[in-house]
Coordinates of C-alpha atoms and ligand atoms in Angstrom, one line a residue:
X1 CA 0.0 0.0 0.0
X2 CA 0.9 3.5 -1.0
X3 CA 0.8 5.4 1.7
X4 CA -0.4 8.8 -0.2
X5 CA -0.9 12.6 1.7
X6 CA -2.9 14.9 -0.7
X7 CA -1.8 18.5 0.3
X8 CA -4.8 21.1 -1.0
X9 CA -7.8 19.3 -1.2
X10 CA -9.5 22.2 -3.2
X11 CA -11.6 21.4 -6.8
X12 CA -8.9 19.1 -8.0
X13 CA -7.4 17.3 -5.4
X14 CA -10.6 16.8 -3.6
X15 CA -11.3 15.0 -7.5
X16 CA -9.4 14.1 -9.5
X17 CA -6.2 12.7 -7.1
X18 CA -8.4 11.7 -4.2
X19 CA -10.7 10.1 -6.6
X20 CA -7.9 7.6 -7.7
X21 CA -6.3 7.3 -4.6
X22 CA -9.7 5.8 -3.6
X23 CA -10.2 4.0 -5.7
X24 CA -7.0 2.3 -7.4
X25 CA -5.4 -0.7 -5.0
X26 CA -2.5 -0.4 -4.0
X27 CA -2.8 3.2 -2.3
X28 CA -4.3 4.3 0.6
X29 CA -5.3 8.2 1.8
X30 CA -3.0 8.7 4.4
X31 CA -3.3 12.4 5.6
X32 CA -4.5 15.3 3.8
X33 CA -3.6 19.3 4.2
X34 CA -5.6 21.8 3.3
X35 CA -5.7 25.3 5.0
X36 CA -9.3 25.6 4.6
X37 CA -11.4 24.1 7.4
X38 CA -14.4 22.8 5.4
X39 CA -12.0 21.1 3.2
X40 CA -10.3 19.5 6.1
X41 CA -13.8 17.9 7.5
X42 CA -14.6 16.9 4.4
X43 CA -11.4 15.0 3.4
X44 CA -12.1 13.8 7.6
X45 CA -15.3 12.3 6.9
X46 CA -14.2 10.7 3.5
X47 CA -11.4 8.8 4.3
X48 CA -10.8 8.8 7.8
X49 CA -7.7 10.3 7.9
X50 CA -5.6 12.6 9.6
X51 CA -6.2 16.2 8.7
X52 CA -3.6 18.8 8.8
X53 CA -4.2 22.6 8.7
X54 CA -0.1 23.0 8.4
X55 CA 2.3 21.1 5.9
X56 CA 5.2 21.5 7.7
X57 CA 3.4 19.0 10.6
X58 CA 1.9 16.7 8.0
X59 CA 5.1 16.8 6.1
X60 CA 6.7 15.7 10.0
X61 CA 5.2 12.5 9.8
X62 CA 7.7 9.6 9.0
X63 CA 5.1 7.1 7.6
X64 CA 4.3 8.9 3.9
X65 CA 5.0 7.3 1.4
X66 CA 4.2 9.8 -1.4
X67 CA 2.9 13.7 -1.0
X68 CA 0.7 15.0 -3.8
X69 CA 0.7 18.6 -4.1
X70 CA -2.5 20.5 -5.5
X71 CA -2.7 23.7 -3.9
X72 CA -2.2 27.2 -6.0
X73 CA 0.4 27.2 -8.7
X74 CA 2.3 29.6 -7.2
X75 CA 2.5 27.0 -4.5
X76 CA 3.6 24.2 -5.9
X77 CA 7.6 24.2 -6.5
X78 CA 8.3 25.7 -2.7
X79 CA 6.3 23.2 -1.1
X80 CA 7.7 20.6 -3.6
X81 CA 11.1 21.1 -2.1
X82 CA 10.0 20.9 1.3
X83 CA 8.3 18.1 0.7
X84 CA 11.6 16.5 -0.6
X85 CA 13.7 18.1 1.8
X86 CA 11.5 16.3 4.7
X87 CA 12.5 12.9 2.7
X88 CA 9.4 12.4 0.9
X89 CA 8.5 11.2 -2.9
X90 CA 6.6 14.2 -4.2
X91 CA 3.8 14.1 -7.2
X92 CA 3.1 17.9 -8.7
X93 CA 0.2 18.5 -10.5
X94 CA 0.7 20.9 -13.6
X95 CA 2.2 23.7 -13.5
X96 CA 4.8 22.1 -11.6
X97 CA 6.8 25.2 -11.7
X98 CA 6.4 29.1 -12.2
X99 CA 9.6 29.1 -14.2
X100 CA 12.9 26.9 -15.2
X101 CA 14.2 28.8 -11.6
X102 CA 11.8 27.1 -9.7
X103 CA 12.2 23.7 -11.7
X104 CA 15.6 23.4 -11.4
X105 CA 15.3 24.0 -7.9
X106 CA 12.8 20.7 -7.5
X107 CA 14.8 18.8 -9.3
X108 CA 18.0 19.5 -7.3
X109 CA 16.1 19.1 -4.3
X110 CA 15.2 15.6 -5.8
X111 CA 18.3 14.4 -6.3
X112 CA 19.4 15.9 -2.8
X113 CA 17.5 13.7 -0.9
X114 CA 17.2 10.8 -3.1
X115 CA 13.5 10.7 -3.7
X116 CA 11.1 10.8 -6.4
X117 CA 9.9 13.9 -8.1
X118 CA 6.9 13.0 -10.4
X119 CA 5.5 15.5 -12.5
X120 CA 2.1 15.6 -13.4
X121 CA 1.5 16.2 -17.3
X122 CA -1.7 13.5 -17.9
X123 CA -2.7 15.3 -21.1
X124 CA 0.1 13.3 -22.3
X125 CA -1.8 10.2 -21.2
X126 CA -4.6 11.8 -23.4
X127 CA -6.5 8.9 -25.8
X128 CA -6.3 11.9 -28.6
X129 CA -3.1 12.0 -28.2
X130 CA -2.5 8.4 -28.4
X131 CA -4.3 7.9 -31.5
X132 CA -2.4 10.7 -33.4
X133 CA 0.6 9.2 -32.3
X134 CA -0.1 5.7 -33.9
X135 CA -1.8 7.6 -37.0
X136 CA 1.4 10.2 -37.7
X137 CA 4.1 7.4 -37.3
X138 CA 2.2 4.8 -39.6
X139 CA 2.6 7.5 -42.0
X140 CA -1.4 8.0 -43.0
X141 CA -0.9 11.5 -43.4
X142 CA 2.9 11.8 -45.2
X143 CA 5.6 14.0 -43.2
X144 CA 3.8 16.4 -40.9
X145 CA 4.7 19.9 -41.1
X146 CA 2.4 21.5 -39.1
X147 CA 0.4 20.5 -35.6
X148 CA -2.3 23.1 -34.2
X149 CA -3.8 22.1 -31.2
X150 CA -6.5 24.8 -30.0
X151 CA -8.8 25.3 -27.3
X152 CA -11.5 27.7 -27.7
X153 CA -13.9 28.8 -24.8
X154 CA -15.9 32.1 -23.4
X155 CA -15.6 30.2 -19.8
X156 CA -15.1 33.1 -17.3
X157 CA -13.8 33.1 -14.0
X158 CA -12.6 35.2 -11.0
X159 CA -10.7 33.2 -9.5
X160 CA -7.0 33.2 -7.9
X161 CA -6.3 31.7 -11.4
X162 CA -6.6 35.0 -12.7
X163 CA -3.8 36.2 -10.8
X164 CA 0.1 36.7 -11.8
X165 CA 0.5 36.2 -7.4
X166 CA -0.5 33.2 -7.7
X167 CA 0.4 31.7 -10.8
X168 CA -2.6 32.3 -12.6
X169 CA -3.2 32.8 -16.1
X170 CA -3.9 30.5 -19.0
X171 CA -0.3 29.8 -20.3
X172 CA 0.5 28.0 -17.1
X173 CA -3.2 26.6 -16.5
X174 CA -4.0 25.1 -19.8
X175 CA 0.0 25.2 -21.3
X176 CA 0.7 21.9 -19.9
X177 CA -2.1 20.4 -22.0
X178 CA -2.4 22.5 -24.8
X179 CA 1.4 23.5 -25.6
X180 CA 2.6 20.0 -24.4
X181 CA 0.2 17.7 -26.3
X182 CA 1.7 18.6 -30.1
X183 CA 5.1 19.4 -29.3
X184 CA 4.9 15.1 -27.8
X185 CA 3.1 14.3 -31.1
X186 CA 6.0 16.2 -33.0
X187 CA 8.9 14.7 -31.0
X188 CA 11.3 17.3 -32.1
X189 CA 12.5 19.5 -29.1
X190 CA 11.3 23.9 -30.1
X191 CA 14.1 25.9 -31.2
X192 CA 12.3 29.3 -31.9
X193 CA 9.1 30.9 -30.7
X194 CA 6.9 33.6 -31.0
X195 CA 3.8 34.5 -29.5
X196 CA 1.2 36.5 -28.3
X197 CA -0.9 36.8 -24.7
X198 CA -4.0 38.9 -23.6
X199 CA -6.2 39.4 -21.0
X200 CA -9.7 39.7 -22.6
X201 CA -12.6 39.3 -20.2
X202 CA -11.5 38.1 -16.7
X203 CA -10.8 40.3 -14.1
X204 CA -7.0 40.2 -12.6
X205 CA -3.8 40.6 -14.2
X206 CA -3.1 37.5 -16.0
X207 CA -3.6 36.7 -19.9
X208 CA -7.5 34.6 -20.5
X209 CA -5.6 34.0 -23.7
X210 CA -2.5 32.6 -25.1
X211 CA -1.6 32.0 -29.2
X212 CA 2.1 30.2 -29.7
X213 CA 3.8 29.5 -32.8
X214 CA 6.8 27.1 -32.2
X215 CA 9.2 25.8 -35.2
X216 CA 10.8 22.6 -34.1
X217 CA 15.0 21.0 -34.7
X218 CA 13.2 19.6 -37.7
X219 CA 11.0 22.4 -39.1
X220 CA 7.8 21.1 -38.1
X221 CA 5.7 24.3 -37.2
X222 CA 3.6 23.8 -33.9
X223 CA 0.7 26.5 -33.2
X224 CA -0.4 25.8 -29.4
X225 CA -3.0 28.6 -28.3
X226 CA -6.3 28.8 -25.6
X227 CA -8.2 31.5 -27.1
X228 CA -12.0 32.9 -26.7
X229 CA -14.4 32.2 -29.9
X230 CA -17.8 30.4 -30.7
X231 CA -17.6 27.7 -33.6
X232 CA -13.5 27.8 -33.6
X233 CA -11.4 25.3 -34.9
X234 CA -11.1 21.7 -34.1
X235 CA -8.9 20.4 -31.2
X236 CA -6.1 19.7 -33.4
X237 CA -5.7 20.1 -37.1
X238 CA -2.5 17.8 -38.4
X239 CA -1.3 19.1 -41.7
X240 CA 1.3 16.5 -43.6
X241 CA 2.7 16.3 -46.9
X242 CA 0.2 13.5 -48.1
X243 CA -3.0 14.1 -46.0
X244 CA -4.8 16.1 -42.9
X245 CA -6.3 15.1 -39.7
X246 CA -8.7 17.2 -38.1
X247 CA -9.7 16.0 -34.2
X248 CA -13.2 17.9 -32.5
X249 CA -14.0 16.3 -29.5
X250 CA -14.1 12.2 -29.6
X251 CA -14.2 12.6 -33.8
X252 CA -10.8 11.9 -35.6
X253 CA -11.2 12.8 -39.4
X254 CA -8.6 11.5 -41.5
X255 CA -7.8 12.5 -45.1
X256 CA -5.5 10.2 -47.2
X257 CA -3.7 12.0 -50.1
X258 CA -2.1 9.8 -53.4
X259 CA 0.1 12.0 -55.0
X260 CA 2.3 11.1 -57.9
X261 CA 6.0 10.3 -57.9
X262 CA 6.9 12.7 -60.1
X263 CA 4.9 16.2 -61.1
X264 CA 5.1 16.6 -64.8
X265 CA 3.1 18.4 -66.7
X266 CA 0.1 15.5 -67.3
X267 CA -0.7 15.3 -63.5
X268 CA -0.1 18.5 -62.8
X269 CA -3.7 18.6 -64.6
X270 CA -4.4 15.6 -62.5
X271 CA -7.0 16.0 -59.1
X272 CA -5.4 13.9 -56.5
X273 CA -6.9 10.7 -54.8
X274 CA -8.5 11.3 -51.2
X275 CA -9.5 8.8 -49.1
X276 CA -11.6 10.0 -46.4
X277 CA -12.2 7.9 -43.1
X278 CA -13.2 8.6 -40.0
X279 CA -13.3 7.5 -36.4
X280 CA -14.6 7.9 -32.9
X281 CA -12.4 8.0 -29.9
X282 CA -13.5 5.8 -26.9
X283 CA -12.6 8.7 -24.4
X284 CA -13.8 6.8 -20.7
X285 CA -11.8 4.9 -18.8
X286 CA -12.3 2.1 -16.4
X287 CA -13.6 4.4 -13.8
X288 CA -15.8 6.3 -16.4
X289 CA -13.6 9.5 -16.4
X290 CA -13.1 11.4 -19.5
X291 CA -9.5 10.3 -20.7
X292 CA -9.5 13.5 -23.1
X293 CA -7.0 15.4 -21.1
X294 CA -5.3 12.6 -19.6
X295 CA -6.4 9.4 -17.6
X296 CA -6.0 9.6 -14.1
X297 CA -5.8 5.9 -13.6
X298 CA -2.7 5.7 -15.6
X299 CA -0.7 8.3 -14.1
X300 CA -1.5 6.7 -10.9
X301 CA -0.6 3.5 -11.6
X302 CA 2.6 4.4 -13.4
X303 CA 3.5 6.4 -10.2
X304 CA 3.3 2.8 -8.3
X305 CA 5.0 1.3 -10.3
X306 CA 8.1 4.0 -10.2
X307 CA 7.8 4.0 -6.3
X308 CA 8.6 0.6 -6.4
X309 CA 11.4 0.8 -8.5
X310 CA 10.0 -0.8 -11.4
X311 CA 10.2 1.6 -14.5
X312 CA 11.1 5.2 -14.5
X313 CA 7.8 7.5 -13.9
X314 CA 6.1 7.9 -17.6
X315 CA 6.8 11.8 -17.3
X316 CA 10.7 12.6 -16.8
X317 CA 11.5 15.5 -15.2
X318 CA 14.0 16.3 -17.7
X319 CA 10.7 16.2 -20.1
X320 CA 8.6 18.6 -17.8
X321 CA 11.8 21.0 -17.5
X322 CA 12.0 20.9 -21.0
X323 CA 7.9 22.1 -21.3
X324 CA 8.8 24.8 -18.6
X325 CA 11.6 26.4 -21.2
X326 CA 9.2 26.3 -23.8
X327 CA 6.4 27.9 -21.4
X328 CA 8.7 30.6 -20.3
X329 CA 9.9 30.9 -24.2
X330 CA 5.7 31.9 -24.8
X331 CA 5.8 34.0 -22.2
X332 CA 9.6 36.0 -23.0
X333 CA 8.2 36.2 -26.8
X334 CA 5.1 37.8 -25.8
X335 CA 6.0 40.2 -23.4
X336 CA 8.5 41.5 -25.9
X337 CA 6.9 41.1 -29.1
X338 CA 10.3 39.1 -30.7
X339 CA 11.0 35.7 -31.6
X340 CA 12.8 33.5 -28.7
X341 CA 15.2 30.8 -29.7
X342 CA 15.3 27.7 -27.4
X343 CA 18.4 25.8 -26.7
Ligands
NAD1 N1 -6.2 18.3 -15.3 C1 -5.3 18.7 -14.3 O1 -4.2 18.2 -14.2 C2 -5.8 19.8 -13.4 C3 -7.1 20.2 -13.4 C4 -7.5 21.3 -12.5 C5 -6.5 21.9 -11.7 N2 -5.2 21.5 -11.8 C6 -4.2 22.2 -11.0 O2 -4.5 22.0 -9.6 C7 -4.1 23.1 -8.8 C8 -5.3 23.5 -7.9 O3 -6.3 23.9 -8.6 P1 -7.8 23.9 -8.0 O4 -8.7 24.4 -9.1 O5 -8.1 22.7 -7.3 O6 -7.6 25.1 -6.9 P2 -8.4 25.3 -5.6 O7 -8.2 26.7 -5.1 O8 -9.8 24.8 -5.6 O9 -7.6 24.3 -4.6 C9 -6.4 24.7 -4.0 C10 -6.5 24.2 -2.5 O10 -5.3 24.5 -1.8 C11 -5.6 24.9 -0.5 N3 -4.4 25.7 0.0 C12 -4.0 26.9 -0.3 N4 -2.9 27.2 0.5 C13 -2.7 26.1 1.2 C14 -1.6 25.8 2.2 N5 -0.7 26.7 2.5 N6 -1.7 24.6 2.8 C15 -2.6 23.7 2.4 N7 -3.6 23.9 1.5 C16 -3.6 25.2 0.9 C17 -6.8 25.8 -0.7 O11 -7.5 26.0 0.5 C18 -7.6 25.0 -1.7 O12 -8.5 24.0 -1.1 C19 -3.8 24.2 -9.8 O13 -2.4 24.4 -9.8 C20 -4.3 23.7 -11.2 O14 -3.4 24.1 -12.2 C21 -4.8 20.5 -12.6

C-alpha cells in the first residue's frame, strides 16, 4: 500500500487525485492538508484520515510514502522542495513550476534527498493523443509539417487563477495540455518561438488567452494557443505532406492523399486521390472518467510502479523541464513582441 498525503484538497485534489487514490489498489489516503477548514472535515469524513491545517506537521510524519501537491500554482515548486527536503516522494500537479528557476530548484532538491519527483502532465496520457501518435508514425498522413492544437472557450472566472501572485493565467493553466500535447506528437525539441498573450474578459492581471507558434529541430511548425471564440477550430488540425487530420472532440477525421512520384506536366492537370475515413475516440476509462485530457488511472498506476522501482515514472523530469523552457519561451516572446530561440 501507498501510503499517499494529498496537500490542498480544493476542486482538484478533492477530485481528480483523491478520486484515484480511492479507488485504485494499492494506495491508501494517508493524511490530507488543506488550509481551509471545510476542506479538512470533508477530506475527515471521506477517508478517515488525519487532517492537517499545516504542511510543515503533516510533512513531519515519518510514515508517507508519497505527498501530492494541488494547492495554488504559485505554491507548488516551494512546497515541492519541502516536501523532498522532509524525505518524501513528491507528485506535482501541472504547473509544476512558475519558471525553469523554480524547476531546477525541485529537481535538485530531488536528487538531494534521493527521492522521487513526479510530474504531473496527464494530457500526455490523453487517448487523442494516443491515436495521433499511432496515426502520424504509420505514415497515414505523409511528413507532418504543421500541428495546431487549439482550445476555444468564453468560460469566465474570478478566481485566484486569474492572478500573476498566484500563478494564474492561462499559459500555465492550460499550457501543460495544450502546448505539451503537439510538441509530444512532433517529438522534435522547439528551437524558436513567437507568441502573443492577452487578458480579454476576466478580471485580474493574467492573460485569459495565449496564441504560440513554435518551429521545431526539424521544421515542423507547432501553433499551441487557448483562445476565446464560438464555432472555432477543431482540437487539433495535423497538416502532412500527403493528407490532414482534423480532431473535435471524440471525432478523428482522416484524409489520405495519393500524389504522384513525379509532377510533370500530365498530373499537374491531374485531381489527387483522397480517401476520407473517419473514427470515434472511446474517451472513458475504467472508472468512467473522461480520458481526453489525460487518464487519471494511468498516471496513478505508473506512479506505483516508479515508487517501487519498477520503471522510471512515464513523465521525466528532464521532459517537464523541458515544457517549462518552452512555457517561459511563450511567455519572454510575448512580453517582448520578438521571436525566442530555445536551446
Ligand atoms: N487536469 C489537471 O491536471 C488539473 C485540473 C485542474 C486543476 N489542476 C491544478 O490543480 C491546482 C489546484 O487547482 P484547483 O482548481 O483545485 O484550486 P483550488 O483553489 O480549488 O484548490 C487549492 C486548495 O489548496 C488549498 N491551500 C491553499 N494554500 C494552502 C496551504 N498553505 N496549505 C494547504 N492547503 C492550501 C486551498 O484551500 C484549496 O483548497 C492548480 O495548480 C491547477 O493548475 C490540474
Amino acid at each position: 500500500m501507498i501510503r499517499t498525503a494529498i496537500l490542498g484538497y480544493g476542486r482538484n485534489g478533492s477530485t481528480m487525485h483523491a478520486g484515484a487514490i480511492e479507488k485504485l489498489p494499492g494506495f491508501t489516503m494517508a493524511a490530507v492538508c488543506d488550509i481551509d477548514a471545510e476542506a479538512r472535515q470533508k477530506a475527515a469524513d471521506r477517508f478517515g484520515c488525519p487532517v492537517y491545517a499545516d504542511y510543515r506537521e503533516m510533512l513531519a510524519r515519518g510514515d508517507l510514502d508519497l505527498v501530492v501537491i494541488v494547492t495554488r500554482s504559485s505554491q507548488h515548486a516551494p512546497m515541492a522542495v519541502d516536501a523532498l527536503n522532509a524525505g518524501k516522494n513528491v507528485m506535482v500537479t501541472k504547473p509544476w513550476a512558475l519558471n525553469e528557476p523554480q524547476a531546477l530548484e525541485m529537481i535538485a532538491a530531488a536528487q538531494r534527498n534521493k527521492r522521487l519527483l513526479l510530474p504531473w502532465l496527464p494530457a500526455r496520457t490523453a487517448c487523442d493523443l494516443i491515436r495521433l501518435k499511432e496515426l502520424v508514425s504509420s505514415g497515414a498522413i505523409g511528413r507532418v509539417f504543421q500541428i495546431r492544437r487549439s482550445e476555444y472557450s468564453f468560460g469566465l472566472r474570478s478566481d485566484w487563477q486569474t492572478l500573476r501572485e498566484f500563478g494564474g493565467g492561462y499559459l500555465l493553466n492550460w499550457g501543460p495540455h495544450l502546448v505539451d500535447q503537439p510538441l509530444q506528437l512532433a517529438g522534435s525539441p522547439v528551437r524558436s518561438v513567437s507568441a502573443h498573450m492577452k487578458q480579454l474578459n476576466n478580471p485580474g492581471d493574467a492573460e485569459d488567452m495565449f496564441y504560440a507558434v513554435m518551429t521545431t529541430a526539424d521544421g515542423t511548425i507547432v501553433i499551441a494557443e487557448w483562445s476565446m471564440a464560438e464555432g472555432g477550430l477543431p482540437g487539433w488540425l495535423i497538416q502532412g505532406d500527403r493528407g490532414t487530420i482534423r480532431v473535435t472532440g471524440e471525432k478523428i477525421e482522416i484524409w489520405r492523399v495519393s500524389l504522384p512520384a513525379v509532377i510533370g506536366e500530365k498530373e499537374y492537370r491531374q485531381k489527387p486521390v483522397v480517401e476520407y475515413s473517419v473514427e470515434e475516440l472511446d474517451a472513458v476509462n475504467e472508472y468512467g472518467e473522461s480520458t481526453l485530457f489525460g487518464d487519471t488511472a494511468v498516471m496513478y498506476r505508473a506512479a506505483a510502479a516508479a515508487l517501487a522501482g519498477e520503471k522510471p515514472f512515464l513523465v521525466p523530469t528532464a521532459g517537464a523541464l523541458e515544457l517549462t523552457r518552452v512555457l517561459d519561451a511563450i511567455r519572454e516572446a510575448a512580453q517582448s513582441g520578438a521571436a525566442v530561440a530555445v536551446s
